[in-house]
Amino acid sequence: MTFPEADILLKSGECAGQTMLDTMEAPGHSRQLLLQLNNQRTKGFLCDVIIVVQNALFRAHKNVLAASSAYLKSLVVHDNLLNLDHDMVSPAVFRLVLDFIYTGRLADGAEAAAAAAVAPGAEPSLGAVLAAASYLQIPDLVALCKKRLKRHGKYCHLRGGGSGGGGYAPYGRPGRGLRAATPVIQACYSSPAGPPPPPSSEPPSGPEAAVNTHCAELYASGPGPATALCIPERRCSPLCGLDLSKKSPPGSAASERPLSERELPPRPDSPPSAGPATYKEPPLTLPPLPPLPPLPFQKLEEAIPPPDPFRGSGGSPGPEHPGRPDGPSLLYRWMKHEPGLGSYGDELGRERGSPSERCEERGGDVAASPGGPPLGLVPPPRYPGSLDGPGAGGDGDDYKSSSEETGSSEDPSPPGGHLEGYPCPHLAYGEPESFGDNLYVCIPCGKGFPSSEQLNAHVEAHVEEEEALYGRAEAAEVAAGAAGLGPPFGGGGDKVAGAPGGLGELLRPYRCASCDKSYKDPATLRQHEKTHWLTRPYPCTICGKKFTQRGTMTRHMRSHLGLKPFACDACGMRFTRQYRLTEHMRIHSGEKPYECQVCGGKFAQQRNLISHMKMHAVGGAAGAAGALAGLGGIPGVPGPDGKGKLDFPEGVFAVARLTAEQLSLKQQDKAAAAELLAQTTHFLHDPKVALESLYPLAKFTAELGLSPDKAAEVLSQGAHLAAGPDGRTIDRFSPT
DNA sequence: CTGGGGAGGGGGCCC
DNA sequence: CGGGCCCCCTCCCCA
């Protein structure tokens, strides 16, 4: 629906409707529709496209964009994420443009300034908006701008661009003042009075007053201090700081290319080429993005760069965006600065009913302490302002689109409300009734503490409990694998490489107290030890899922945001990880380096070979189980002579050995061999059978030369099975 | 309908 | 902190 069409509908509904009752049009339908759409945009509901403008993100609906802008229409067909040239459209200008698209109104200069939360003199000029409208091919907005400029006697043609006559900034740039002075985090209305005044020309009333036109953006931060965030007014979903500056297009920063090359919609029919002149942006193949909940201010580690499929190794992250002083180092300060996150604090403050806590500068950034948070130390849980989107299911996999009702205006659920069907994210933290001043919350028990030190001390108690707990469990498991089985490797009885006095200890001197794994350096050990913590220190700020490693969490965040920096040269498919791309490229090259030694099947991906091998092994083991039940033999698994069938447990072991051997002998993956062995042991449900299979397995793991850890793991599994449900100790079954 | 293969994607974890 | 690998789940396609 274009706006002229909307106007026609409006007129027909409101005026001509009286004489054209036959049309049976609901008066104001189009207006209501637009209001609904804008309302949904502000909530991120059903938004299926993200527009990246410089370092700001905007969410919107493809249909609406396509209906309003010929240029955007050409883009949204192919992509779920659009990267606009910020030389042509600045974030502040695009915000106005987007507002216009969704409201049909163009804020005047004062409003623009308010919207940008910058000095009045630095607002996006009408000329900038006009230039952007022209660039984006929004005729209605162009006409409106021209009309207004003429009214002010400022209009002149922009042809030739660049210098921008008539007193307005060239090509969408709102002027240096704006760009420099608009740390977008300030773009959120900081005034406690609420959102900026509605367009003065037509002050909305009634339902329109509820329309927030500025809240669907995800704003990147400028250099401004994260801790100085002002809290957006409640009705305004927090502007979200997704800094895209860190990984600007790997070697492909949009700004490095001529506009004609980097902004044109992809041409799927054009063959890939290595020449920059024929560069084509591979079409995004992202699945439709789920409606993102309003995000807290946060800076992402990675942006989605305009892919440069023809440069570098599969789009490995390029250098930091030049000219941005707030590089990656700042990114994590943002992530770490959760206590200062406006939206977090905002929401928490509101939920605590403590307005005084708004706009407060939060200190004591625990998570920002070097080396990550202390044990279990997590800043007070703060969630995105209005969780209209998915809540914290505790499992990111459960992240789903919010339901229709939650996004519709019929459900004016409070911005701080939670989605029905989604667990309250605060509960994921075990939120206590009230933290009061106790901003440092122990996740496992939900107790709050006024200082990080006190929380730290409290957490220590948890840790001791955990260590005791894990120590016993792990010791039992280790004992099972080690105690009576004899040395599977010629290690003189040392179960693992890290055994005292052994070579392993020299190579990997840092041993985990909980599980006996050993590492080359203390950092890795520290990292590993976190896997034993009950408290996962790195929560996803979107869904609340918690992780033991920060990197895993940020990687997870990428999946929320559809950030896929690694693009395939050949097909444009994008991936969140380099490794995925490497795997994927084998599809195009036809390379299938993984071969099944049983059937000769070849596979492009190792995991599929392993899966395939499991099929072989499981089939044999299942057959063996059948044999145990009196069915006889292992269907499809030849015996040593290649003809007959094997009896259990010999059959089980033979299958395990066969499959493991195939992997191991090819030196492709001893771990995979171990995995197969371990899988096989799962079928040894009968302790007696397990015992009978155990020693051959132990010997075989040694023959395979598996890593000590893997071998121990395999053996311990078998040992557990052999120990049986009555918990007999394994040493009774030690081979002689 | 089912099994197997291909492939996308997420999390864990070590380097 | 990113890269790389492993493991798992899942979906889709096809025979």
mmCIF file of N, CA and C in Angstrom, chain A residues 11 51 65 174 191 213 289 311 313 315 341 349 376 387 423 534 573 602:
data_model
loop_
_atom_site.group_PDB
_atom_site.id
_atom_site.type_symbol
_atom_site.label_atom_id
_atom_site.label_comp_id
_atom_site.label_asym_id
_atom_site.label_seq_id
_atom_site.Cartn_x
_atom_site.Cartn_y
_atom_site.Cartn_z
ATOM 1 N N LYS A 11 -9.581 8.817 2.437
ATOM 2 C CA LYS A 11 -10.594 9.766 1.994
ATOM 3 C C LYS A 11 -11.890 9.048 1.660
ATOM 4 N N ILE A 51 17.685 -3.566 9.059
ATOM 5 C CA ILE A 51 18.388 -2.625 8.207
ATOM 6 C C ILE A 51 19.566 -2.076 8.983
ATOM 7 N N LEU A 65 8.286 -2.092 3.876
ATOM 8 C CA LEU A 65 9.382 -1.439 3.167
ATOM 9 C C LEU A 65 9.187 -1.550 1.666
ATOM 10 N N PRO A 174 23.507 13.950 8.083
ATOM 11 C CA PRO A 174 22.886 15.020 8.843
ATOM 12 C C PRO A 174 23.879 16.082 9.227
ATOM 13 N N SER A 191 14.886 12.007 28.257
ATOM 14 C CA SER A 191 14.074 12.810 29.145
ATOM 15 C C SER A 191 13.077 11.954 29.877
ATOM 16 N N THR A 213 7.322 5.743 17.438
ATOM 17 C CA THR A 213 7.939 5.580 16.127
ATOM 18 C C THR A 213 9.423 5.392 16.199
ATOM 19 N N LEU A 289 13.909 -13.906 10.202
ATOM 20 C CA LEU A 289 14.322 -13.659 11.573
ATOM 21 C C LEU A 289 13.118 -13.669 12.483
ATOM 22 N N ARG A 311 37.283 -12.449 -1.390
ATOM 23 C CA ARG A 311 38.479 -11.957 -0.740
ATOM 24 C C ARG A 311 38.737 -12.768 0.505
ATOM 25 N N SER A 313 40.020 -15.685 3.136
ATOM 26 C CA SER A 313 39.640 -17.072 3.294
ATOM 27 C C SER A 313 38.265 -17.165 3.876
ATOM 28 N N GLY A 315 35.903 -15.175 4.162
ATOM 29 C CA GLY A 315 35.316 -14.100 4.948
ATOM 30 C C GLY A 315 35.757 -14.076 6.381
ATOM 31 N N LEU A 341 23.599 -1.214 31.644
ATOM 32 C CA LEU A 341 22.747 -1.259 30.482
ATOM 33 C C LEU A 341 21.433 -0.576 30.778
ATOM 34 N N GLY A 349 14.529 -1.486 37.277
ATOM 35 C CA GLY A 349 14.079 -0.402 38.127
ATOM 36 C C GLY A 349 12.571 -0.291 38.125
ATOM 37 N N GLY A 376 30.841 -17.487 39.577
ATOM 38 C CA GLY A 376 29.407 -17.323 39.723
ATOM 39 C C GLY A 376 28.933 -15.906 39.848
ATOM 40 N N LEU A 387 9.907 -7.458 27.068
ATOM 41 C CA LEU A 387 10.121 -8.778 26.495
ATOM 42 C C LEU A 387 8.918 -9.191 25.681
ATOM 43 N N PRO A 423 8.934 -18.769 29.660
ATOM 44 C CA PRO A 423 9.237 -18.572 31.067
ATOM 45 C C PRO A 423 9.768 -17.179 31.306
ATOM 46 N N LEU A 534 28.279 -24.948 38.815
ATOM 47 C CA LEU A 534 26.829 -24.962 38.673
ATOM 48 C C LEU A 534 26.366 -23.649 38.071
ATOM 49 N N MET A 573 25.375 -18.544 0.401
ATOM 50 C CA MET A 573 24.913 -19.018 1.703
ATOM 51 C C MET A 573 25.822 -18.446 2.777
ATOM 52 N N LYS A 602 31.284 -42.326 0.553
ATOM 53 C CA LYS A 602 32.115 -41.144 0.790
ATOM 54 C C LYS A 602 31.252 -39.986 1.284
#
